mmCIF file of C-alpha atoms in Angstrom:
data_model
loop_
_atom_site.group_PDB
_atom_site.id
_atom_site.type_symbol
_atom_site.label_atom_id
_atom_site.label_comp_id
_atom_site.label_asym_id
_atom_site.label_seq_id
_atom_site.Cartn_x
_atom_site.Cartn_y
_atom_site.Cartn_z
ATOM 1 C CA UNK A 322 0.277 0.470 -0.008
ATOM 2 C CA UNK A 323 2.838 2.587 0.690
ATOM 3 C CA UNK A 324 4.278 2.525 -3.053
ATOM 4 C CA UNK A 325 -0.197 3.685 -3.846
ATOM 5 C CA UNK A 326 1.082 6.796 -2.096
ATOM 6 C CA UNK A 327 4.519 7.731 -3.520
ATOM 7 C CA UNK A 328 4.829 9.507 -6.912
ATOM 8 C CA UNK A 329 5.107 7.577 -10.152
ATOM 9 C CA UNK A 330 8.407 6.738 -11.067
ATOM 10 C CA UNK A 331 9.318 7.263 -14.416
ATOM 11 C CA UNK A 332 12.481 5.758 -16.173
ATOM 12 C CA UNK A 333 14.873 8.728 -18.018
ATOM 13 C CA UNK A 334 17.307 6.564 -20.725
ATOM 14 C CA UNK A 335 20.633 8.252 -21.571
ATOM 15 C CA UNK A 336 23.933 7.706 -22.775
ATOM 16 C CA UNK A 337 26.552 6.345 -20.604
ATOM 17 C CA UNK A 338 28.668 9.847 -21.119
ATOM 18 C CA UNK A 339 26.871 13.004 -22.081
ATOM 19 C CA UNK A 340 24.103 13.916 -22.833
ATOM 20 C CA UNK A 341 23.779 15.896 -18.997
ATOM 21 C CA UNK A 342 21.454 19.157 -20.664
ATOM 22 C CA UNK A 343 18.841 17.659 -22.066
ATOM 23 C CA UNK A 344 18.514 14.622 -19.074
ATOM 24 C CA UNK A 345 18.612 17.115 -16.574
ATOM 25 C CA UNK A 346 15.831 18.850 -18.222
ATOM 26 C CA UNK A 347 13.938 16.224 -18.451
ATOM 27 C CA UNK A 348 14.067 15.777 -14.973
ATOM 28 C CA UNK A 349 12.982 18.626 -14.133
ATOM 29 C CA UNK A 350 10.110 18.431 -16.016
ATOM 30 C CA UNK A 351 8.858 15.133 -15.000
ATOM 31 C CA UNK A 352 9.838 16.767 -11.130
ATOM 32 C CA UNK A 353 7.008 20.273 -11.951
ATOM 33 C CA UNK A 354 4.795 16.912 -13.183
ATOM 34 C CA UNK A 355 4.490 15.592 -10.010
ATOM 35 C CA UNK A 356 6.805 12.559 -11.484
ATOM 36 C CA UNK A 357 9.748 10.851 -9.489
ATOM 37 C CA UNK A 358 12.612 10.610 -12.134
ATOM 38 C CA UNK A 359 15.161 7.552 -11.875
ATOM 39 C CA UNK A 360 17.776 7.403 -14.995
ATOM 40 C CA UNK A 361 18.818 4.315 -16.838
ATOM 41 C CA UNK A 362 22.572 4.109 -17.994
ATOM 42 C CA UNK A 363 24.596 1.480 -19.486
ATOM 43 C CA UNK A 364 26.234 0.730 -16.938
ATOM 44 C CA UNK A 365 24.672 2.567 -14.443
ATOM 45 C CA UNK A 366 23.190 1.755 -11.250
ATOM 46 C CA UNK A 367 19.720 0.556 -12.192
ATOM 47 C CA UNK A 368 20.181 -0.514 -15.888
ATOM 48 C CA UNK A 369 19.705 -4.082 -14.978
ATOM 49 C CA UNK A 370 16.210 -2.362 -13.052
ATOM 50 C CA UNK A 371 13.007 -3.294 -15.377
ATOM 51 C CA UNK A 372 10.415 -3.914 -13.062
ATOM 52 C CA UNK A 373 10.225 -1.212 -10.345
ATOM 53 C CA UNK A 374 9.251 1.956 -12.815
ATOM 54 C CA UNK A 375 5.341 3.606 -13.700
ATOM 55 C CA UNK A 376 6.501 5.372 -17.025
ATOM 56 C CA UNK A 377 9.310 5.925 -19.412
ATOM 57 C CA UNK A 378 11.175 8.822 -21.237
ATOM 58 C CA UNK A 379 13.753 7.874 -24.437
ATOM 59 C CA UNK A 380 15.597 11.112 -24.854
ATOM 60 C CA UNK A 381 17.580 11.456 -27.568
ATOM 61 C CA UNK A 382 21.071 11.610 -28.828
ATOM 62 C CA UNK A 383 23.105 9.311 -31.713
ATOM 63 C CA UNK A 384 21.407 8.108 -34.712
ATOM 64 C CA UNK A 385 20.104 4.653 -34.210
ATOM 65 C CA UNK A 386 22.678 2.002 -36.328
ATOM 66 C CA UNK A 387 20.399 1.108 -39.117
ATOM 67 C CA UNK A 388 21.681 -2.394 -38.549
ATOM 68 C CA UNK A 389 18.512 -2.320 -36.053
ATOM 69 C CA UNK A 390 15.935 -2.048 -39.177
ATOM 70 C CA UNK A 391 18.282 -4.213 -41.654
ATOM 71 C CA UNK A 392 19.865 -1.682 -43.573
ATOM 72 C CA UNK A 393 23.150 -0.577 -44.473
ATOM 73 C CA UNK A 394 24.683 2.825 -43.252
ATOM 74 C CA UNK A 395 24.301 5.357 -45.405
ATOM 75 C CA UNK A 396 25.893 7.806 -43.722
ATOM 76 C CA UNK A 397 29.301 8.508 -41.620
ATOM 77 C CA UNK A 398 28.370 6.350 -38.962
ATOM 78 C CA UNK A 399 28.496 8.031 -35.069
ATOM 79 C CA UNK A 400 26.603 5.010 -33.207
ATOM 80 C CA UNK A 401 26.227 3.927 -29.677
ATOM 81 C CA UNK A 402 25.466 0.171 -29.176
ATOM 82 C CA UNK A 403 25.596 -0.257 -25.825
ATOM 83 C CA UNK A 404 22.237 2.422 -25.674
ATOM 84 C CA UNK A 405 20.369 1.055 -29.403
ATOM 85 C CA UNK A 406 20.812 -2.347 -26.261
ATOM 86 C CA UNK A 407 19.988 -0.697 -23.237
ATOM 87 C CA UNK A 408 16.705 1.637 -24.745
ATOM 88 C CA UNK A 409 15.465 -1.225 -27.381
ATOM 89 C CA UNK A 410 15.583 -3.414 -24.253
ATOM 90 C CA UNK A 411 13.089 -0.722 -21.991
ATOM 91 C CA UNK A 412 11.328 0.118 -25.147
ATOM 92 C CA UNK A 413 10.387 -3.901 -25.543
ATOM 93 C CA UNK A 414 9.677 -4.177 -21.795
ATOM 94 C CA UNK A 415 7.355 -1.144 -21.656
ATOM 95 C CA UNK A 416 5.647 -2.435 -24.716
ATOM 96 C CA UNK A 417 5.421 -5.587 -23.395
ATOM 97 C CA UNK A 418 3.896 -4.015 -19.581
ATOM 98 C CA UNK A 419 1.923 -1.489 -21.240
ATOM 99 C CA UNK A 420 3.761 0.792 -19.479
ATOM 100 C CA UNK A 421 3.253 4.736 -20.637
ATOM 101 C CA UNK A 422 6.323 5.695 -22.866
ATOM 102 C CA UNK A 423 7.079 9.366 -24.819
ATOM 103 C CA UNK A 424 10.397 9.172 -26.931
ATOM 104 C CA UNK A 425 12.432 11.881 -27.657
ATOM 105 C CA UNK A 426 13.728 12.341 -31.136
ATOM 106 C CA UNK A 427 16.343 9.678 -31.383
ATOM 107 C CA UNK A 428 13.074 7.963 -28.610
ATOM 108 C CA UNK A 429 10.606 8.293 -31.207
ATOM 109 C CA UNK A 430 12.931 6.937 -34.284
ATOM 110 C CA UNK A 431 13.651 4.053 -31.549
ATOM 111 C CA UNK A 432 10.381 3.233 -30.602
ATOM 112 C CA UNK A 433 9.323 3.420 -34.487
ATOM 113 C CA UNK A 434 11.814 0.697 -34.632
ATOM 114 C CA UNK A 435 11.438 -1.389 -32.858
ATOM 115 C CA UNK A 436 7.484 -1.651 -33.923
ATOM 116 C CA UNK A 437 9.055 -2.998 -37.031
ATOM 117 C CA UNK A 438 9.287 0.885 -39.060
ATOM 118 C CA UNK A 439 12.535 2.236 -40.441
ATOM 119 C CA UNK A 440 14.379 5.424 -40.402
ATOM 120 C CA UNK A 441 15.514 7.713 -43.134
ATOM 121 C CA UNK A 442 19.264 8.386 -42.637
ATOM 122 C CA UNK A 443 19.343 11.794 -43.686
ATOM 123 C CA UNK A 444 17.163 14.479 -44.371
ATOM 124 C CA UNK A 445 19.063 17.944 -45.725
ATOM 125 C CA UNK A 446 17.556 16.283 -49.398
ATOM 126 C CA UNK A 447 14.316 15.958 -48.551
ATOM 127 C CA UNK A 448 14.069 19.453 -47.456
ATOM 128 C CA UNK A 449 12.900 21.923 -49.420
ATOM 129 C CA UNK A 450 10.515 24.577 -47.237
ATOM 130 C CA UNK A 451 12.256 24.405 -43.664
ATOM 131 C CA UNK A 452 16.142 24.748 -43.006
ATOM 132 C CA UNK A 453 18.556 21.869 -42.095
ATOM 133 C CA UNK A 454 19.896 24.114 -39.136
ATOM 134 C CA UNK A 455 20.083 22.305 -35.635
ATOM 135 C CA UNK A 456 18.287 25.164 -32.998
ATOM 136 C CA UNK A 457 17.032 24.762 -29.698
ATOM 137 C CA UNK A 458 14.630 27.452 -30.001
ATOM 138 C CA UNK A 459 11.020 26.673 -31.602
ATOM 139 C CA UNK A 460 11.673 28.184 -35.135
ATOM 140 C CA UNK A 461 10.032 25.610 -37.065
ATOM 141 C CA UNK A 462 6.355 24.752 -37.839
ATOM 142 C CA UNK A 463 4.658 21.473 -36.475
ATOM 143 C CA UNK A 464 1.055 20.691 -38.380
ATOM 144 C CA UNK A 465 -0.739 18.413 -35.954
ATOM 145 C CA UNK A 466 -3.148 16.218 -37.256
ATOM 146 C CA UNK A 467 -6.550 16.337 -36.284
ATOM 147 C CA UNK A 468 -8.370 14.124 -33.817
ATOM 148 C CA UNK A 469 -4.902 13.241 -32.341
ATOM 149 C CA UNK A 470 -3.870 12.511 -28.963
ATOM 150 C CA UNK A 471 -0.985 15.244 -29.548
ATOM 151 C CA UNK A 472 -4.144 17.948 -31.003
ATOM 152 C CA UNK A 473 -5.174 17.558 -27.555
ATOM 153 C CA UNK A 474 -1.837 17.800 -25.874
ATOM 154 C CA UNK A 475 -0.394 20.482 -27.461
ATOM 155 C CA UNK A 476 -3.895 22.459 -28.131
ATOM 156 C CA UNK A 477 -2.654 23.566 -31.395
ATOM 157 C CA UNK A 478 -3.317 23.132 -35.432
ATOM 158 C CA UNK A 479 -0.179 24.872 -35.749
ATOM 159 C CA UNK A 480 2.703 24.833 -33.466
ATOM 160 C CA UNK A 481 6.486 26.215 -32.803
ATOM 161 C CA UNK A 482 9.086 23.045 -32.675
ATOM 162 C CA UNK A 483 12.594 23.039 -31.746
ATOM 163 C CA UNK A 484 15.454 21.275 -34.645
ATOM 164 C CA UNK A 485 17.939 19.426 -33.553
ATOM 165 C CA UNK A 486 17.860 15.463 -35.470
ATOM 166 C CA UNK A 487 20.096 13.986 -38.483
ATOM 167 C CA UNK A 488 17.167 11.200 -38.794
ATOM 168 C CA UNK A 489 13.456 11.099 -39.660
ATOM 169 C CA UNK A 490 10.962 8.403 -39.673
ATOM 170 C CA UNK A 491 10.027 7.027 -42.768
ATOM 171 C CA UNK A 492 8.046 3.703 -42.719
ATOM 172 C CA UNK A 493 5.664 3.467 -39.134
ATOM 173 C CA UNK A 494 5.833 0.830 -36.835
ATOM 174 C CA UNK A 495 3.375 -1.263 -36.471
ATOM 175 C CA UNK A 496 0.209 0.033 -34.513
ATOM 176 C CA UNK A 497 1.575 3.744 -35.117
ATOM 177 C CA UNK A 498 0.202 6.861 -36.893
ATOM 178 C CA UNK A 499 1.403 10.266 -37.699
ATOM 179 C CA UNK A 500 0.100 12.579 -35.183
ATOM 180 C CA UNK A 501 2.722 16.169 -36.811
ATOM 181 C CA UNK A 502 4.218 16.116 -39.843
ATOM 182 C CA UNK A 503 6.232 19.753 -40.148
ATOM 183 C CA UNK A 504 6.254 21.623 -43.329
ATOM 184 C CA UNK A 505 8.261 19.571 -45.286
ATOM 185 C CA UNK A 506 5.890 16.421 -44.516
ATOM 186 C CA UNK A 507 8.446 15.024 -42.596
ATOM 187 C CA UNK A 508 7.120 13.173 -39.131
ATOM 188 C CA UNK A 509 7.674 14.881 -36.039
ATOM 189 C CA UNK A 510 4.962 13.046 -33.943
ATOM 190 C CA UNK A 511 3.639 8.827 -33.941
ATOM 191 C CA UNK A 512 1.337 7.763 -31.481
ATOM 192 C CA UNK A 513 -0.238 4.762 -30.787
ATOM 193 C CA UNK A 514 -4.493 4.927 -31.027
ATOM 194 C CA UNK A 515 -5.851 3.473 -28.289
ATOM 195 C CA UNK A 516 -3.181 2.613 -26.254
ATOM 196 C CA UNK A 517 -3.154 4.335 -22.557
ATOM 197 C CA UNK A 518 0.093 6.731 -23.450
ATOM 198 C CA UNK A 519 1.996 5.672 -26.182
ATOM 199 C CA UNK A 520 3.557 8.955 -28.040
ATOM 200 C CA UNK A 521 7.282 9.703 -30.010
ATOM 201 C CA UNK A 522 8.306 13.800 -30.700
ATOM 202 C CA UNK A 523 10.642 13.879 -33.168
ATOM 203 C CA UNK A 524 11.239 17.568 -31.102
ATOM 204 C CA UNK A 525 13.145 18.445 -27.908
ATOM 205 C CA UNK A 526 10.331 19.450 -25.447
ATOM 206 C CA UNK A 527 12.704 19.503 -22.529
ATOM 207 C CA UNK A 528 14.470 23.168 -24.298
ATOM 208 C CA UNK A 529 10.838 24.478 -24.234
ATOM 209 C CA UNK A 530 9.262 23.364 -20.561
ATOM 210 C CA UNK A 531 9.091 27.512 -20.296
ATOM 211 C CA UNK A 532 6.130 26.770 -22.278
ATOM 212 C CA UNK A 533 2.735 25.447 -20.607
ATOM 213 C CA UNK A 534 1.761 23.307 -23.648
ATOM 214 C CA UNK A 535 5.729 21.893 -24.097
ATOM 215 C CA UNK A 536 4.896 20.679 -19.800
ATOM 216 C CA UNK A 537 1.541 19.354 -21.210
ATOM 217 C CA UNK A 538 3.449 16.690 -22.596
ATOM 218 C CA UNK A 539 5.069 15.550 -19.138
ATOM 219 C CA UNK A 540 2.189 16.133 -17.117
ATOM 220 C CA UNK A 541 0.677 13.672 -19.208
ATOM 221 C CA UNK A 542 3.174 10.953 -18.907
ATOM 222 C CA UNK A 543 2.592 11.133 -15.125
ATOM 223 C CA UNK A 544 -0.829 11.159 -15.061
ATOM 224 C CA UNK A 545 -0.914 7.588 -17.512
ATOM 225 C CA UNK A 546 1.859 6.613 -15.021
ATOM 226 C CA UNK A 547 0.063 7.154 -12.209
ATOM 227 C CA UNK A 548 -3.690 5.301 -13.659
ATOM 228 C CA UNK A 549 -1.005 2.465 -14.949
ATOM 229 C CA UNK A 550 0.064 1.957 -11.546
ATOM 230 C CA UNK A 551 -3.272 1.964 -9.725
ATOM 231 C CA UNK A 552 -4.463 -0.566 -12.487
ATOM 232 C CA UNK A 553 -7.108 1.974 -13.566
ATOM 233 C CA UNK A 554 -6.901 0.485 -17.340
ATOM 234 C CA UNK A 555 -10.185 2.032 -18.528
ATOM 235 C CA UNK A 556 -8.270 5.735 -18.405
ATOM 236 C CA UNK A 557 -7.373 6.739 -22.623
ATOM 237 C CA UNK A 558 -4.672 8.880 -24.009
ATOM 238 C CA UNK A 559 -5.444 12.516 -22.899
ATOM 239 C CA UNK A 560 -8.144 11.977 -20.198
ATOM 240 C CA UNK A 561 -8.291 13.738 -17.318
ATOM 241 C CA UNK A 562 -4.859 16.153 -18.139
ATOM 242 C CA UNK A 563 -5.495 20.194 -17.107
#
């Protein structure tokens, strides 16, 4: 009974080294949303414990090794195989247990891959109306699909986002739909209809937590994790989010 009174525990993944700023911002966003973050890294103290948390955030970082979606490398490789392995295991476990999951940038891509999807290994050649420049500032336009969980959470059809990615989603994984694209039609949001909370976003909402709409992504994750902990399986995505 004591565990039920605690805030939901949210696993935050990351690399063995580096990526400190995004993970700290995700940590803060989860705290602000009422959750308790715990960090999972290759070789870290919690890397073998995948039974005690109630929700997951897969953070951004290096490109995903294309061998994971049965493809050959088309770009100069900059992969992190031990992180790929850890996060693949975390995603597979979350899917098997029905845990709420938010994939950010690389995390959205890996979620798509674990569900059988594929990626574009470079996006520069696919951009016509948008810049390939990386920026943490909300300077790019997100077009959100109607009747999506993402539309409900961000409360708008056109929203400004940032962009820090080389790769993008090509073929969708099983059970996923596109919930948002940029002005070039590049996928920026995916979700699984009917799941309590299974969302991937290509941008970095942790750098935009000064915006209430971006904080709602983390709030929705924490609320879904709380519901999962309490075994109230009837609640659907986006319900009960203020």
